[in-house]
PDB file of C-alpha atoms in Angstrom:
ATOM      1  CA  MET A   1     -21.617  28.751 -19.266  1.00 56.00           C
ATOM      2  CA  SER A   2     -17.869  27.467 -19.272  1.00 62.00           C
ATOM      3  CA  GLU A   3     -17.036  24.261 -17.436  1.00 66.00           C
ATOM      4  CA  SER A   4     -15.097  26.221 -14.734  1.00 69.00           C
ATOM      5  CA  SER A   5     -18.164  28.479 -14.124  1.00 67.00           C
ATOM      6  CA  ALA A   6     -20.656  25.578 -13.907  1.00 71.00           C
ATOM      7  CA  THR A   7     -18.299  23.873 -11.259  1.00 82.00           C
ATOM      8  CA  ALA A   8     -18.030  26.959  -9.247  1.00 87.00           C
ATOM      9  CA  ARG A   9     -21.718  27.549  -9.349  1.00 82.00           C
ATOM     10  CA  SER A  10     -22.444  23.779  -8.387  1.00 84.00           C
ATOM     11  CA  GLN A  11     -19.902  24.274  -5.431  1.00 89.00           C
ATOM     12  CA  ILE A  12     -21.850  27.423  -4.275  1.00 91.00           C
ATOM     13  CA  LEU A  13     -25.161  25.803  -4.494  1.00 85.00           C
ATOM     14  CA  ASN A  14     -24.152  22.643  -2.868  1.00 86.00           C
ATOM     15  CA  GLY A  15     -22.668  24.738   0.030  1.00 89.00           C
ATOM     16  CA  ILE A  16     -26.110  26.543   0.323  1.00 89.00           C
ATOM     17  CA  ARG A  17     -27.868  23.096   0.399  1.00 85.00           C
ATOM     18  CA  ARG A  18     -25.572  21.842   3.229  1.00 87.00           C
ATOM     19  CA  SER A  19     -26.272  24.908   5.184  1.00 90.00           C
ATOM     20  CA  LEU A  20     -30.111  24.564   4.867  1.00 86.00           C
ATOM     21  CA  ARG A  21     -29.687  20.806   5.442  1.00 85.00           C
ATOM     22  CA  ARG A  22     -31.324  19.617   2.469  1.00 81.00           C
ATOM     23  CA  GLY A  23     -30.728  18.269  -1.094  1.00 78.00           C
ATOM     24  CA  GLU A  24     -32.041  19.291  -4.484  1.00 80.00           C
ATOM     25  CA  ILE A  25     -35.699  20.184  -4.594  1.00 80.00           C
ATOM     26  CA  SER A  26     -37.936  17.921  -6.570  1.00 81.00           C
ATOM     27  CA  GLY A  27     -41.665  17.453  -7.462  1.00 84.00           C
ATOM     28  CA  ASP A  28     -44.073  20.368  -7.134  1.00 80.00           C
ATOM     29  CA  GLN A  29     -41.320  22.720  -5.578  1.00 80.00           C
ATOM     30  CA  ARG A  30     -39.218  22.219  -8.521  1.00 81.00           C
ATOM     31  CA  GLN A  31     -41.860  22.828 -11.199  1.00 82.00           C
ATOM     32  CA  ALA A  32     -42.823  25.994  -9.410  1.00 81.00           C
ATOM     33  CA  VAL A  33     -39.168  27.289  -9.385  1.00 81.00           C
ATOM     34  CA  GLU A  34     -38.800  26.346 -13.057  1.00 78.00           C
ATOM     35  CA  ALA A  35     -42.113  27.991 -14.098  1.00 78.00           C
ATOM     36  CA  ARG A  36     -40.967  31.214 -12.467  1.00 77.00           C
ATOM     37  CA  LEU A  37     -37.749  31.266 -13.994  1.00 75.00           C
ATOM     38  CA  ALA A  38     -39.305  30.474 -17.364  1.00 74.00           C
ATOM     39  CA  ARG A  39     -41.810  33.344 -17.034  1.00 78.00           C
ATOM     40  CA  PRO A  40     -40.321  35.943 -14.532  1.00 77.00           C
ATOM     41  CA  PRO A  41     -43.315  37.797 -12.948  1.00 77.00           C
ATOM     42  CA  LEU A  42     -43.289  41.604 -13.571  1.00 76.00           C
ATOM     43  CA  GLY A  43     -42.887  44.156 -10.899  1.00 77.00           C
ATOM     44  CA  PRO A  44     -44.997  47.289 -10.532  1.00 79.00           C
ATOM     45  CA  THR A  45     -45.125  49.897 -13.403  1.00 80.00           C
ATOM     46  CA  VAL A  46     -45.227  53.499 -12.955  1.00 81.00           C
ATOM     47  CA  ALA A  47     -48.215  55.171 -14.581  1.00 84.00           C
ATOM     48  CA  ARG A  48     -46.600  58.548 -15.553  1.00 87.00           C
ATOM     49  CA  ALA A  49     -44.305  56.533 -18.056  1.00 90.00           C
ATOM     50  CA  GLN A  50     -47.113  54.652 -19.818  1.00 92.00           C
ATOM     51  CA  LEU A  51     -47.247  57.008 -22.830  1.00 94.00           C
ATOM     52  CA  ALA A  52     -46.932  57.127 -26.575  1.00 96.00           C
ATOM     53  CA  GLN A  53     -43.220  57.132 -27.795  1.00 96.00           C
ATOM     54  CA  PRO A  54     -42.956  60.859 -28.533  1.00 97.00           C
ATOM     55  CA  GLU A  55     -44.315  61.690 -24.890  1.00 97.00           C
ATOM     56  CA  LYS A  56     -42.028  58.931 -23.556  1.00 97.00           C
ATOM     57  CA  VAL A  57     -39.065  60.471 -25.249  1.00 97.00           C
ATOM     58  CA  ALA A  58     -39.932  63.941 -23.809  1.00 97.00           C
ATOM     59  CA  LEU A  59     -40.528  62.555 -20.367  1.00 97.00           C
ATOM     60  CA  PHE A  60     -37.032  60.781 -20.401  1.00 98.00           C
ATOM     61  CA  CYS A  61     -35.264  64.091 -21.464  1.00 98.00           C
ATOM     62  CA  GLN A  62     -37.076  65.932 -18.708  1.00 97.00           C
ATOM     63  CA  TRP A  63     -36.132  63.522 -15.987  1.00 97.00           C
ATOM     64  CA  ALA A  64     -32.397  63.367 -17.404  1.00 97.00           C
ATOM     65  CA  GLU A  65     -32.110  67.136 -16.943  1.00 97.00           C
ATOM     66  CA  THR A  66     -33.753  67.039 -13.554  1.00 96.00           C
ATOM     67  CA  ASN A  67     -31.031  64.726 -12.628  1.00 93.00           C
ATOM     68  CA  ASN A  68     -28.220  67.042 -13.719  1.00 93.00           C
ATOM     69  CA  ALA A  69     -27.535  65.713 -17.184  1.00 96.00           C
ATOM     70  CA  THR A  70     -27.690  67.921 -20.286  1.00 97.00           C
ATOM     71  CA  VAL A  71     -29.641  66.778 -23.335  1.00 98.00           C
ATOM     72  CA  ALA A  72     -29.617  67.556 -26.887  1.00 98.00           C
ATOM     73  CA  ARG A  73     -32.017  66.103 -29.417  1.00 98.00           C
ATOM     74  CA  VAL A  74     -30.589  65.758 -32.914  1.00 98.00           C
ATOM     75  CA  ALA A  75     -30.928  64.007 -36.235  1.00 97.00           C
ATOM     76  CA  VAL A  76     -28.655  61.167 -37.324  1.00 97.00           C
ATOM     77  CA  PRO A  77     -26.434  63.439 -39.416  1.00 96.00           C
ATOM     78  CA  ASP A  78     -25.928  65.833 -36.626  1.00 97.00           C
ATOM     79  CA  VAL A  79     -24.547  63.429 -33.981  1.00 98.00           C
ATOM     80  CA  ALA A  80     -20.886  64.088 -34.394  1.00 98.00           C
ATOM     81  CA  ALA A  81     -21.411  67.810 -34.753  1.00 97.00           C
ATOM     82  CA  GLU A  82     -23.228  67.969 -31.471  1.00 98.00           C
ATOM     83  CA  VAL A  83     -20.564  66.147 -29.651  1.00 98.00           C
ATOM     84  CA  VAL A  84     -17.976  68.586 -30.911  1.00 98.00           C
ATOM     85  CA  SER A  85     -20.048  71.580 -30.019  1.00 97.00           C
ATOM     86  CA  PHE A  86     -20.711  70.276 -26.504  1.00 98.00           C
ATOM     87  CA  LEU A  87     -17.024  69.790 -25.924  1.00 98.00           C
ATOM     88  CA  ALA A  88     -16.307  73.299 -27.371  1.00 97.00           C
ATOM     89  CA  ARG A  89     -19.178  74.805 -25.094  1.00 96.00           C
ATOM     90  CA  ASN A  90     -17.469  73.259 -22.019  1.00 96.00           C
ATOM     91  CA  ASN A  91     -13.865  74.191 -22.864  1.00 96.00           C
ATOM     92  CA  LEU A  92     -13.189  70.408 -23.117  1.00 97.00           C
ATOM     93  CA  PRO A  93     -10.398  68.864 -25.418  1.00 95.00           C
ATOM     94  CA  ALA A  94     -11.476  67.650 -28.763  1.00 96.00           C
ATOM     95  CA  ARG A  95     -10.565  63.995 -28.118  1.00 96.00           C
ATOM     96  CA  ALA A  96     -12.291  61.151 -26.381  1.00 97.00           C
ATOM     97  CA  ALA A  97     -12.344  57.392 -25.717  1.00 97.00           C
ATOM     98  CA  MET A  98     -15.101  55.823 -27.575  1.00 98.00           C
ATOM     99  CA  ALA A  99     -16.810  52.458 -27.252  1.00 97.00           C
ATOM    100  CA  PRO A 100     -15.896  50.318 -30.187  1.00 96.00           C
ATOM    101  CA  SER A 101     -19.528  49.571 -30.782  1.00 95.00           C
ATOM    102  CA  PRO A 102     -21.382  49.196 -34.278  1.00 92.00           C
ATOM    103  CA  GLN A 103     -24.067  51.315 -32.555  1.00 89.00           C
ATOM    104  CA  LEU A 104     -21.879  54.258 -32.893  1.00 96.00           C
ATOM    105  CA  ALA A 105     -20.305  53.338 -36.215  1.00 91.00           C
ATOM    106  CA  ASP A 106     -23.075  54.930 -38.409  1.00 88.00           C
ATOM    107  CA  TYR A 107     -22.631  58.404 -37.183  1.00 96.00           C
ATOM    108  CA  ASP A 108     -20.311  60.732 -39.398  1.00 95.00           C
ATOM    109  CA  TRP A 109     -17.233  61.107 -36.990  1.00 97.00           C
ATOM    110  CA  ASP A 110     -14.775  61.762 -39.823  1.00 95.00           C
ATOM    111  CA  SER A 111     -16.634  64.943 -40.759  1.00 96.00           C
ATOM    112  CA  GLN A 112     -15.326  66.539 -37.494  1.00 97.00           C
ATOM    113  CA  LYS A 113     -11.658  67.022 -38.609  1.00 95.00           C
ATOM    114  CA  MET A 114     -10.736  68.420 -35.066  1.00 93.00           C
ATOM    115  CA  LEU A 115     -12.163  65.521 -33.222  1.00 97.00           C
ATOM    116  CA  SER A 116      -9.670  62.799 -32.179  1.00 97.00           C
ATOM    117  CA  LEU A 117     -11.169  59.425 -31.194  1.00 97.00           C
ATOM    118  CA  ARG A 118      -9.566  56.296 -29.532  1.00 97.00           C
ATOM    119  CA  ARG A 119     -11.702  53.336 -29.656  1.00 96.00           C
ATOM    120  CA  GLY A 120     -11.325  51.106 -26.665  1.00 96.00           C
ATOM    121  CA  ARG A 121     -11.657  50.776 -22.937  1.00 95.00           C
ATOM    122  CA  GLY A 122     -11.311  53.834 -20.707  1.00 94.00           C
ATOM    123  CA  GLU A 123      -8.046  54.864 -19.222  1.00 94.00           C
ATOM    124  CA  ALA A 124      -7.248  56.879 -16.169  1.00 90.00           C
ATOM    125  CA  ALA A 125      -5.916  59.668 -18.324  1.00 93.00           C
ATOM    126  CA  ASP A 126      -9.040  60.010 -20.522  1.00 95.00           C
ATOM    127  CA  GLN A 127     -11.161  63.233 -19.752  1.00 96.00           C
ATOM    128  CA  VAL A 128     -14.101  62.289 -22.039  1.00 97.00           C
ATOM    129  CA  SER A 129     -15.845  59.098 -23.204  1.00 97.00           C
ATOM    130  CA  ILE A 130     -18.520  58.517 -25.849  1.00 98.00           C
ATOM    131  CA  THR A 131     -20.803  55.513 -25.534  1.00 98.00           C
ATOM    132  CA  GLY A 132     -24.075  54.247 -26.684  1.00 97.00           C
ATOM    133  CA  ALA A 133     -26.657  52.928 -24.466  1.00 97.00           C
ATOM    134  CA  PHE A 134     -28.631  49.758 -24.347  1.00 97.00           C
ATOM    135  CA  ALA A 135     -31.784  51.633 -23.374  1.00 98.00           C
ATOM    136  CA  GLY A 136     -33.191  54.801 -21.779  1.00 98.00           C
ATOM    137  CA  ILE A 137     -35.864  54.721 -19.008  1.00 97.00           C
ATOM    138  CA  ALA A 138     -38.597  57.399 -19.242  1.00 97.00           C
ATOM    139  CA  GLU A 139     -39.830  56.804 -15.778  1.00 96.00           C
ATOM    140  CA  THR A 140     -36.561  58.164 -14.088  1.00 96.00           C
ATOM    141  CA  GLY A 141     -34.383  59.582 -17.074  1.00 97.00           C
ATOM    142  CA  THR A 142     -31.954  56.542 -16.360  1.00 97.00           C
ATOM    143  CA  LEU A 143     -29.562  55.107 -19.023  1.00 98.00           C
ATOM    144  CA  VAL A 144     -28.989  51.292 -19.167  1.00 98.00           C
ATOM    145  CA  MET A 145     -25.512  50.110 -20.284  1.00 97.00           C
ATOM    146  CA  ALA A 146     -24.928  46.434 -20.963  1.00 96.00           C
ATOM    147  CA  SER A 147     -21.130  45.574 -20.778  1.00 96.00           C
ATOM    148  CA  GLY A 148     -19.211  43.531 -23.220  1.00 94.00           C
ATOM    149  CA  PRO A 149     -16.348  43.717 -25.828  1.00 94.00           C
ATOM    150  CA  GLU A 150     -18.285  46.626 -27.591  1.00 95.00           C
ATOM    151  CA  HIS A 151     -18.942  48.543 -24.421  1.00 96.00           C
ATOM    152  CA  PRO A 152     -16.119  48.457 -21.759  1.00 96.00           C
ATOM    153  CA  VAL A 153     -17.428  49.341 -18.303  1.00 95.00           C
ATOM    154  CA  THR A 154     -14.494  51.605 -17.712  1.00 96.00           C
ATOM    155  CA  LEU A 155     -15.878  54.204 -20.185  1.00 97.00           C
ATOM    156  CA  ASN A 156     -18.882  54.624 -17.748  1.00 95.00           C
ATOM    157  CA  LEU A 157     -16.819  55.275 -14.695  1.00 92.00           C
ATOM    158  CA  LEU A 158     -13.240  56.676 -15.473  1.00 93.00           C
ATOM    159  CA  PRO A 159     -13.539  59.777 -17.526  1.00 94.00           C
ATOM    160  CA  ASP A 160     -14.748  63.060 -16.011  1.00 94.00           C
ATOM    161  CA  THR A 161     -17.257  63.677 -18.814  1.00 96.00           C
ATOM    162  CA  HIS A 162     -19.460  61.148 -20.218  1.00 97.00           C
ATOM    163  CA  ILE A 163     -21.325  61.622 -23.547  1.00 98.00           C
ATOM    164  CA  VAL A 164     -23.991  58.904 -24.334  1.00 98.00           C
ATOM    165  CA  VAL A 165     -25.678  58.634 -27.619  1.00 98.00           C
ATOM    166  CA  VAL A 166     -29.123  57.021 -27.201  1.00 98.00           C
ATOM    167  CA  ARG A 167     -31.743  56.508 -30.138  1.00 98.00           C
ATOM    168  CA  GLU A 168     -35.363  57.491 -29.377  1.00 98.00           C
ATOM    169  CA  ALA A 169     -36.596  53.945 -30.311  1.00 97.00           C
ATOM    170  CA  ASP A 170     -34.564  52.502 -27.330  1.00 97.00           C
ATOM    171  CA  ILE A 171     -36.278  54.601 -24.814  1.00 98.00           C
ATOM    172  CA  VAL A 172     -38.797  52.479 -22.842  1.00 97.00           C
ATOM    173  CA  SER A 173     -41.306  53.177 -20.083  1.00 96.00           C
ATOM    174  CA  GLY A 174     -39.844  51.413 -17.113  1.00 95.00           C
ATOM    175  CA  TYR A 175     -37.269  49.140 -15.603  1.00 93.00           C
ATOM    176  CA  GLU A 176     -39.312  46.004 -16.208  1.00 92.00           C
ATOM    177  CA  ASP A 177     -39.222  46.734 -20.013  1.00 94.00           C
ATOM    178  CA  VAL A 178     -35.448  46.861 -19.963  1.00 95.00           C
ATOM    179  CA  TRP A 179     -35.264  43.219 -18.170  1.00 91.00           C
ATOM    180  CA  THR A 180     -37.510  41.996 -20.932  1.00 91.00           C
ATOM    181  CA  LEU A 181     -35.506  43.473 -23.741  1.00 94.00           C
ATOM    182  CA  LEU A 182     -32.273  42.027 -22.200  1.00 93.00           C
ATOM    183  CA  ARG A 183     -33.650  38.527 -22.020  1.00 89.00           C
ATOM    184  CA  GLU A 184     -34.932  38.761 -25.481  1.00 90.00           C
ATOM    185  CA  ARG A 185     -31.602  39.947 -26.853  1.00 91.00           C
ATOM    186  CA  TYR A 186     -29.230  38.014 -24.993  1.00 90.00           C
ATOM    187  CA  GLY A 187     -30.955  34.910 -23.733  1.00 84.00           C
ATOM    188  CA  LYS A 188     -31.358  34.070 -20.054  1.00 72.00           C
ATOM    189  CA  ASP A 189     -28.333  32.133 -19.816  1.00 74.00           C
ATOM    190  CA  ARG A 190     -26.193  34.547 -21.710  1.00 82.00           C
ATOM    191  CA  MET A 191     -26.849  37.882 -19.985  1.00 87.00           C
ATOM    192  CA  PRO A 192     -24.042  40.608 -19.981  1.00 91.00           C
ATOM    193  CA  ARG A 193     -21.550  40.299 -17.084  1.00 91.00           C
ATOM    194  CA  THR A 194     -22.553  43.842 -15.925  1.00 94.00           C
ATOM    195  CA  VAL A 195     -25.671  46.016 -16.492  1.00 95.00           C
ATOM    196  CA  ASN A 196     -25.145  49.514 -15.279  1.00 95.00           C
ATOM    197  CA  THR A 197     -28.077  51.941 -14.747  1.00 96.00           C
ATOM    198  CA  LEU A 198     -26.903  55.458 -14.755  1.00 95.00           C
ATOM    199  CA  THR A 199     -29.133  58.431 -13.814  1.00 94.00           C
ATOM    200  CA  GLY A 200     -27.291  61.560 -14.375  1.00 90.00           C
ATOM    201  CA  PRO A 201     -23.677  62.182 -13.401  1.00 87.00           C
ATOM    202  CA  SER A 202     -22.130  60.717 -10.403  1.00 70.00           C
ATOM    203  CA  ARG A 203     -23.131  62.505  -7.182  1.00 61.00           C
ATOM    204  CA  THR A 204     -23.382  62.187  -3.394  1.00 62.00           C
ATOM    205  CA  GLY A 205     -24.763  64.207  -0.601  1.00 54.00           C
ATOM    206  CA  ASP A 206     -23.128  62.216   2.253  1.00 55.00           C
ATOM    207  CA  ILE A 207     -21.022  65.101   3.540  1.00 58.00           C
ATOM    208  CA  GLU A 208     -23.107  67.616   5.342  1.00 61.00           C
ATOM    209  CA  GLN A 209     -25.954  66.874   2.947  1.00 56.00           C
ATOM    210  CA  ALA A 210     -24.038  69.073   0.274  1.00 56.00           C
ATOM    211  CA  MET A 211     -24.424  67.811  -3.267  1.00 57.00           C
ATOM    212  CA  GLU A 212     -21.116  66.944  -4.657  1.00 60.00           C
ATOM    213  CA  LEU A 213     -20.971  65.955  -8.373  1.00 56.00           C
ATOM    214  CA  GLY A 214     -18.261  63.466  -9.608  1.00 51.00           C
ATOM    215  CA  ALA A 215     -17.952  61.530  -6.410  1.00 61.00           C
ATOM    216  CA  HIS A 216     -17.772  58.005  -7.751  1.00 62.00           C
ATOM    217  CA  GLY A 217     -17.648  58.607 -11.525  1.00 66.00           C
ATOM    218  CA  PRO A 218     -18.199  61.242 -14.285  1.00 87.00           C
ATOM    219  CA  ARG A 219     -19.095  64.708 -12.896  1.00 90.00           C
ATOM    220  CA  ARG A 220     -20.635  65.596 -16.302  1.00 94.00           C
ATOM    221  CA  MET A 221     -23.098  63.712 -18.418  1.00 96.00           C
ATOM    222  CA  HIS A 222     -24.399  64.917 -21.865  1.00 98.00           C
ATOM    223  CA  ILE A 223     -26.919  62.705 -23.521  1.00 98.00           C
ATOM    224  CA  VAL A 224     -27.368  62.898 -27.276  1.00 98.00           C
ATOM    225  CA  VAL A 225     -30.978  61.639 -28.093  1.00 98.00           C
ATOM    226  CA  VAL A 226     -31.081  60.776 -31.935  1.00 98.00           C
ATOM    227  CA  ARG A 227     -34.286  61.079 -33.663  1.00 95.00           C
ATOM    228  CA  THR A 228     -35.341  57.715 -35.353  1.00 83.00           C
TER     229      THR A 228
END
């Protein structure tokens, strides 16, 4: 945490203490808080997602499709070809903004001569984005994105079509598994600035209870599940 962030945090916490008319906690209260922070309690788990990995992957795909995403399950050498095939099937241009992530670097993008890729953040003019995912959640068919230089958040939100490449090994049972993995990978004091959970393309039913895709983000999501 930077010095400016620490100062701002102290100011906020001191303001809360003044409103509560108390100082810093101590003794048993402090020990209880520190113990909870060191070992966060787990929330409830959903029984339907407590499965062996192959069934977990199948459940993730089932729920993703239920939530209006399309899914393709491919081997590592076929990832780039599947992306180009999806673009062609949907009459989309063979160009995309792609996350500058090592997670995507191992796929054979150069084999697709007609595909034009720009690595970096999403721009307003981008029609298609390609990203990886920190994890997939079998319980609901949800994708989890951790922000950072290798995964600009704009790629999740701006383009009309979002293509997500997720490995079978990164599909977990439920939400609690994701928070455990985040703490393990980043450390509790160095978590990503933003963690997005995406369940299918953007949609809303606010107006006359009619479902509208693309209301707050991509109207089309294609998930490429990579066999590992």
